């Protein structure tokens, strides 16, 4: 049971466990008790005072990430005005570059440079791509945060759409539009209409709406739309985020036995999660992306 709860079993073994649980009320009760215990332990540790993130530090990091994303490049800053200062700055910059290049040529020509010989002996000394670039470190931090959010989306799919194990009762999208932002209003209609334009009717590859609500998983709130496609349950999950985004590409990932395809829309992260093949799951994400962006523009989110 503990291995099943922790998603450590093979898919075939999971199916055997599910078949048994369908006919064994005692095991279902035991499973629910163990799952609740594990969840309470996790929440207790997560809420422990000594593990709480300093809100001042968190705000500073978020502000820094936003500033870095909006900061003009060196070239834009250098040529962005017509002032004499900019002209002098450009002249000084080019003179400095020429000086550094000439100095580098002289250094490379030195036969006994200790740094050069040391580098030749240890070509793999610096293997951390972020060690010399603050921008790379920020990009790495953003990627880690995005992966964590993707993992939460997959967890919500499993615990809400598949197994119905949530600690808090979901609310309707209409209720969420009042308490958690107008973006939630009619979101299910937008998504289903976009999907049905591509996957029509009740054909085997059609779209069937199963559920639409706003739910809380692992401390994060998601607008959660559940559909059935090709016989599989598919979750479309949207959550708020302040992570910067450089592009609108679909980002695919796989955790355990589920595929996730995510993308940014303004201050929202959108995920499609299912056990469909990766390409088919990503196709669903690409299908709804334009409609979600249009929906966000309409409500100003």
CSV table of C-alpha atoms in Angstrom, one decimal:
chain,number,residue,atom,x,y,z
A,1,UNK,CA,0.0,0.0,0.0
A,2,UNK,CA,2.8,2.5,0.9
A,3,UNK,CA,4.5,1.8,-2.4
A,4,UNK,CA,1.2,2.3,-4.3
A,5,UNK,CA,0.6,5.6,-2.5
A,6,UNK,CA,4.1,6.8,-3.3
A,7,UNK,CA,3.7,5.8,-7.0
A,8,UNK,CA,6.5,3.3,-6.8
A,9,UNK,CA,4.8,0.4,-8.4
A,10,UNK,CA,4.8,-0.7,-12.0
A,11,UNK,CA,1.8,0.2,-14.1
A,12,UNK,CA,0.7,-3.5,-14.3
A,13,UNK,CA,0.9,-3.8,-10.5
A,14,UNK,CA,-1.0,-0.6,-10.1
A,15,UNK,CA,-3.8,-2.1,-12.1
A,16,UNK,CA,-3.9,-5.2,-9.9
A,17,UNK,CA,-4.1,-3.1,-6.8
A,18,UNK,CA,-6.9,-1.0,-8.3
A,19,UNK,CA,-8.8,-4.2,-9.3
A,20,UNK,CA,-8.5,-5.5,-5.7
A,21,UNK,CA,-9.6,-2.1,-4.2
A,22,UNK,CA,-12.8,-2.1,-6.2
A,23,UNK,CA,-14.0,-5.2,-4.3
A,24,UNK,CA,-12.3,-4.8,-0.9
A,25,UNK,CA,-13.8,-2.2,1.4
A,26,UNK,CA,-11.3,-2.9,4.2
A,27,UNK,CA,-8.3,-2.2,2.0
A,28,UNK,CA,-9.9,0.9,0.7
A,29,UNK,CA,-10.4,2.2,4.2
A,30,UNK,CA,-6.8,1.2,5.1
A,31,UNK,CA,-5.5,3.0,2.0
A,32,UNK,CA,-7.4,6.2,2.8
A,33,UNK,CA,-6.0,6.2,6.4
A,34,UNK,CA,-2.4,5.7,5.2
A,35,UNK,CA,-2.8,8.4,2.6
A,36,UNK,CA,-4.3,10.9,5.1
A,37,UNK,CA,-1.5,10.1,7.5
A,38,UNK,CA,1.2,10.7,4.9
A,39,UNK,CA,-0.5,14.0,3.8
A,40,UNK,CA,-0.8,15.2,7.4
A,41,UNK,CA,2.9,14.5,8.0
A,42,UNK,CA,3.9,16.3,4.9
A,43,UNK,CA,1.8,19.3,5.7
A,44,UNK,CA,3.1,19.4,9.3
A,45,UNK,CA,6.7,19.5,8.0
A,46,UNK,CA,5.9,22.0,5.3
A,47,UNK,CA,4.2,24.4,7.8
A,48,UNK,CA,6.9,24.1,10.5
A,49,UNK,CA,8.0,27.5,11.6
A,50,UNK,CA,11.7,26.8,11.1
A,51,UNK,CA,11.1,25.9,7.5
A,52,UNK,CA,9.1,28.9,6.4
A,53,UNK,CA,10.6,31.2,3.8
A,54,UNK,CA,11.4,34.7,4.9
A,55,UNK,CA,8.7,36.8,3.1
A,56,UNK,CA,11.2,39.7,2.7
A,57,UNK,CA,13.7,37.5,1.0
A,58,UNK,CA,11.0,35.9,-1.2
A,59,UNK,CA,9.7,39.4,-2.3
A,60,UNK,CA,13.3,40.5,-3.0
A,61,UNK,CA,13.9,37.4,-5.2
A,62,UNK,CA,10.6,37.8,-7.1
A,63,UNK,CA,11.4,41.5,-7.7
A,64,UNK,CA,14.9,40.6,-8.8
A,65,UNK,CA,13.6,38.0,-11.3
A,66,UNK,CA,11.1,40.5,-12.7
A,67,UNK,CA,13.7,43.3,-13.0
A,68,UNK,CA,16.1,40.9,-14.7
A,69,UNK,CA,13.5,39.9,-17.2
A,70,UNK,CA,12.6,43.5,-18.0
A,71,UNK,CA,16.2,44.9,-17.9
A,72,UNK,CA,17.4,46.2,-21.3
A,73,UNK,CA,20.5,44.6,-22.8
A,74,UNK,CA,23.9,46.2,-22.6
A,75,UNK,CA,23.6,47.2,-26.3
A,76,UNK,CA,20.2,48.8,-25.8
A,77,UNK,CA,21.4,50.7,-22.7
A,78,UNK,CA,24.5,51.9,-24.6
A,79,UNK,CA,22.8,53.2,-27.8
A,80,UNK,CA,19.3,54.0,-26.3
A,81,UNK,CA,19.9,57.8,-26.3
A,82,UNK,CA,21.5,60.6,-28.3
A,83,UNK,CA,23.2,62.2,-25.4
A,84,UNK,CA,26.9,63.0,-25.3
A,85,UNK,CA,27.2,60.6,-22.4
A,86,UNK,CA,26.1,57.7,-24.5
A,87,UNK,CA,28.5,58.6,-27.2
A,88,UNK,CA,31.4,58.8,-24.8
A,89,UNK,CA,30.2,55.5,-23.2
A,90,UNK,CA,30.3,53.8,-26.6
A,91,UNK,CA,33.7,55.2,-27.4
A,92,UNK,CA,35.0,54.1,-24.0
A,93,UNK,CA,33.4,50.6,-24.4
A,94,UNK,CA,34.9,50.0,-27.8
A,95,UNK,CA,38.3,51.2,-26.6
A,96,UNK,CA,38.1,48.8,-23.7
A,97,UNK,CA,37.2,45.9,-25.9
A,98,UNK,CA,40.1,46.6,-28.2
A,99,UNK,CA,42.4,46.8,-25.2
A,100,UNK,CA,41.1,43.5,-23.9
A,101,UNK,CA,41.5,41.8,-27.2
A,102,UNK,CA,45.0,43.0,-27.7
A,103,UNK,CA,45.8,42.0,-24.1
A,104,UNK,CA,44.3,38.5,-24.7
A,105,UNK,CA,46.5,38.0,-27.8
A,106,UNK,CA,49.6,38.9,-25.9
A,107,UNK,CA,48.6,36.6,-23.1
A,108,UNK,CA,47.9,33.7,-25.5
A,109,UNK,CA,51.3,34.2,-27.0
A,110,UNK,CA,53.0,33.7,-23.6
A,111,UNK,CA,54.5,30.1,-23.6
A,112,UNK,CA,54.7,29.6,-19.8
A,113,UNK,CA,51.4,31.2,-18.6
A,114,UNK,CA,50.6,29.3,-15.3
A,115,UNK,CA,46.9,29.8,-15.8
A,116,UNK,CA,47.0,28.4,-19.3
A,117,UNK,CA,49.1,25.4,-18.4
A,118,UNK,CA,46.9,24.7,-15.4
A,119,UNK,CA,43.8,24.8,-17.7
A,120,UNK,CA,45.4,22.4,-20.1
A,121,UNK,CA,46.0,19.9,-17.2
A,122,UNK,CA,42.5,20.3,-15.8
A,123,UNK,CA,40.1,21.0,-18.7
A,124,UNK,CA,37.1,20.0,-16.6
A,125,UNK,CA,37.8,22.1,-13.6
A,126,UNK,CA,34.8,24.4,-14.2
A,127,UNK,CA,31.8,22.2,-15.0
A,128,UNK,CA,29.1,24.5,-13.5
A,129,UNK,CA,27.5,26.5,-16.3
A,130,UNK,CA,26.1,29.0,-13.9
A,131,UNK,CA,29.2,29.8,-11.9
A,132,UNK,CA,30.3,32.8,-14.0
A,133,UNK,CA,27.0,34.2,-15.1
A,134,UNK,CA,24.3,35.6,-12.8
A,135,UNK,CA,21.9,35.5,-15.7
A,136,UNK,CA,22.5,31.7,-16.1
A,137,UNK,CA,21.9,31.3,-12.3
A,138,UNK,CA,18.5,33.1,-12.6
A,139,UNK,CA,17.6,31.0,-15.7
A,140,UNK,CA,18.4,27.9,-13.7
A,141,UNK,CA,16.3,29.1,-10.7
A,142,UNK,CA,13.4,29.8,-13.1
A,143,UNK,CA,13.7,26.4,-14.6
A,144,UNK,CA,13.7,24.7,-11.2
A,145,UNK,CA,10.6,26.6,-10.2
A,146,UNK,CA,8.8,25.7,-13.4
A,147,UNK,CA,9.6,22.0,-12.9
A,148,UNK,CA,8.2,22.2,-9.3
A,149,UNK,CA,5.0,23.8,-10.6
A,150,UNK,CA,4.8,21.1,-13.3
A,151,UNK,CA,5.1,18.4,-10.7
A,152,UNK,CA,2.3,20.1,-8.7
A,153,UNK,CA,0.1,20.1,-11.7
A,154,UNK,CA,0.7,16.4,-12.3
A,155,UNK,CA,0.0,15.8,-8.6
A,156,UNK,CA,-3.3,17.6,-8.8
A,157,UNK,CA,-4.2,15.6,-11.9
A,158,UNK,CA,-3.6,12.3,-10.1
A,159,UNK,CA,-5.1,13.3,-6.8
A,160,UNK,CA,-8.1,15.2,-8.1
A,161,UNK,CA,-9.1,14.0,-11.6
A,162,UNK,CA,-8.0,10.3,-11.2
A,163,UNK,CA,-8.3,9.4,-7.5
A,164,UNK,CA,-10.3,12.2,-6.0
A,165,UNK,CA,-8.1,12.6,-2.9
A,166,UNK,CA,-8.0,16.3,-2.0
A,167,UNK,CA,-7.9,17.8,1.5
A,168,UNK,CA,-10.1,20.7,0.6
A,169,UNK,CA,-13.4,20.6,-1.3
A,170,UNK,CA,-13.1,22.2,-4.8
A,171,UNK,CA,-15.2,25.2,-5.7
A,172,UNK,CA,-16.9,26.2,-8.9
A,173,UNK,CA,-15.1,28.3,-11.5
A,174,UNK,CA,-17.8,30.9,-11.0
A,175,UNK,CA,-17.0,31.1,-7.3
A,176,UNK,CA,-13.3,31.2,-8.1
A,177,UNK,CA,-13.9,34.1,-10.5
A,178,UNK,CA,-15.1,36.2,-7.5
A,179,UNK,CA,-12.5,35.1,-4.9
A,180,UNK,CA,-9.5,34.2,-7.0
A,181,UNK,CA,-9.7,36.3,-10.2
A,182,UNK,CA,-11.9,36.9,-13.2
A,183,UNK,CA,-9.7,34.7,-15.4
A,184,UNK,CA,-11.7,31.7,-14.0
A,185,UNK,CA,-15.0,32.9,-15.4
A,186,UNK,CA,-16.2,30.7,-18.3
A,187,UNK,CA,-12.7,29.1,-18.6
A,188,UNK,CA,-14.2,25.7,-19.1
A,189,UNK,CA,-16.4,26.9,-22.0
A,190,UNK,CA,-13.3,28.5,-23.7
A,191,UNK,CA,-11.2,25.3,-23.4
A,192,UNK,CA,-13.9,22.8,-24.5
A,193,UNK,CA,-15.0,25.0,-27.5
A,194,UNK,CA,-11.3,25.2,-28.6
A,195,UNK,CA,-10.8,21.5,-28.3
A,196,UNK,CA,-14.1,20.5,-30.1
A,197,UNK,CA,-13.1,22.6,-33.1
A,198,UNK,CA,-10.3,20.1,-33.6
A,199,UNK,CA,-11.7,17.0,-32.0
A,200,UNK,CA,-15.4,16.9,-33.1
A,201,UNK,CA,-18.4,15.0,-31.8
A,202,UNK,CA,-18.4,11.7,-30.0
A,203,UNK,CA,-15.9,10.0,-32.2
A,204,UNK,CA,-13.2,7.9,-30.5
A,205,UNK,CA,-10.8,10.9,-30.6
A,206,UNK,CA,-13.6,13.4,-29.5
A,207,UNK,CA,-13.7,15.5,-26.3
A,208,UNK,CA,-16.0,14.9,-23.4
A,209,UNK,CA,-16.2,17.4,-20.5
A,210,UNK,CA,-16.2,15.5,-17.2
A,211,UNK,CA,-15.6,18.2,-14.6
A,212,UNK,CA,-14.6,21.9,-14.1
A,213,UNK,CA,-13.7,23.5,-10.8
A,214,UNK,CA,-11.1,25.3,-8.8
A,215,UNK,CA,-9.1,23.2,-6.4
A,216,UNK,CA,-6.1,23.4,-4.1
A,217,UNK,CA,-3.2,21.0,-4.2
A,218,UNK,CA,0.0,21.2,-2.3
A,219,UNK,CA,-0.7,24.8,-1.4
A,220,UNK,CA,-1.2,25.9,-5.0
A,221,UNK,CA,-4.6,26.7,-6.5
A,222,UNK,CA,-5.5,25.5,-10.0
A,223,UNK,CA,-8.4,26.1,-12.3
A,224,UNK,CA,-9.0,22.5,-13.2
A,225,UNK,CA,-10.9,21.3,-16.3
A,226,UNK,CA,-11.2,17.5,-16.8
A,227,UNK,CA,-12.0,16.0,-20.1
A,228,UNK,CA,-11.9,12.5,-21.7
A,229,UNK,CA,-10.0,12.1,-24.9
A,230,UNK,CA,-9.2,8.7,-26.6
A,231,UNK,CA,-10.5,6.9,-23.6
A,232,UNK,CA,-8.1,8.7,-21.2
A,233,UNK,CA,-8.7,11.3,-18.5
A,234,UNK,CA,-7.0,14.6,-19.4
A,235,UNK,CA,-6.5,17.5,-17.0
A,236,UNK,CA,-6.2,21.1,-18.1
A,237,UNK,CA,-4.7,23.1,-15.2
A,238,UNK,CA,-4.2,26.8,-14.9
A,239,UNK,CA,-2.4,28.6,-12.0
A,240,UNK,CA,-1.1,32.0,-11.2
A,241,UNK,CA,2.7,32.6,-11.5
A,242,UNK,CA,5.1,35.5,-11.6
A,243,UNK,CA,7.9,33.5,-13.3
A,244,UNK,CA,9.3,35.4,-16.3
A,245,UNK,CA,8.9,33.8,-19.7
A,246,UNK,CA,11.2,34.3,-22.7
A,247,UNK,CA,8.9,32.6,-25.2
A,248,UNK,CA,5.5,31.0,-25.8
A,249,UNK,CA,6.8,27.6,-26.6
A,250,UNK,CA,5.1,24.4,-25.3
A,251,UNK,CA,7.4,22.8,-22.7
A,252,UNK,CA,6.9,19.1,-22.3
A,253,UNK,CA,7.9,17.0,-19.3
A,254,UNK,CA,7.3,13.5,-18.0
A,255,UNK,CA,6.9,12.6,-14.3
A,256,UNK,CA,6.3,9.0,-13.4
A,257,UNK,CA,3.7,7.7,-15.8
A,258,UNK,CA,2.2,11.1,-16.8
A,259,UNK,CA,3.0,13.5,-19.5
A,260,UNK,CA,2.7,17.3,-19.0
A,261,UNK,CA,2.8,20.1,-21.6
A,262,UNK,CA,2.9,23.6,-20.2
A,263,UNK,CA,3.1,27.2,-21.4
A,264,UNK,CA,2.8,30.8,-20.2
A,265,UNK,CA,-0.1,33.1,-20.7
A,266,UNK,CA,0.6,36.5,-19.0
A,267,UNK,CA,0.7,35.8,-15.2
A,268,UNK,CA,-0.7,32.3,-15.6
A,269,UNK,CA,0.9,28.9,-16.2
A,270,UNK,CA,-1.2,26.4,-18.2
A,271,UNK,CA,-0.6,22.7,-18.1
A,272,UNK,CA,-2.1,19.7,-20.0
A,273,UNK,CA,-1.6,16.5,-18.1
A,274,UNK,CA,-2.5,13.0,-19.1
A,275,UNK,CA,-1.3,9.5,-19.8
A,276,UNK,CA,-1.6,10.1,-23.5
A,277,UNK,CA,1.5,9.8,-25.6
A,278,UNK,CA,3.8,12.9,-25.3
A,279,UNK,CA,3.1,14.1,-28.9
A,280,UNK,CA,-0.7,13.8,-28.5
A,281,UNK,CA,-0.6,15.5,-25.1
A,282,UNK,CA,1.4,18.4,-26.5
A,283,UNK,CA,-1.1,18.6,-29.4
A,284,UNK,CA,-3.9,19.3,-26.9
A,285,UNK,CA,-1.8,22.1,-25.3
A,286,UNK,CA,-1.1,23.7,-28.7
A,287,UNK,CA,-4.8,23.5,-29.6
A,288,UNK,CA,-6.0,25.4,-26.5
A,289,UNK,CA,-3.1,27.9,-26.3
A,290,UNK,CA,-4.6,30.5,-28.7
A,291,UNK,CA,-8.0,30.4,-27.0
A,292,UNK,CA,-6.5,30.7,-23.5
A,293,UNK,CA,-4.5,33.8,-24.6
A,294,UNK,CA,-7.6,35.4,-26.1
A,295,UNK,CA,-9.6,34.6,-23.0
A,296,UNK,CA,-6.9,36.3,-20.8
A,297,UNK,CA,-6.9,39.4,-23.0
A,298,UNK,CA,-10.7,39.7,-22.7
A,299,UNK,CA,-10.7,39.6,-18.9
A,300,UNK,CA,-7.4,41.6,-18.7
A,301,UNK,CA,-5.6,38.9,-16.8
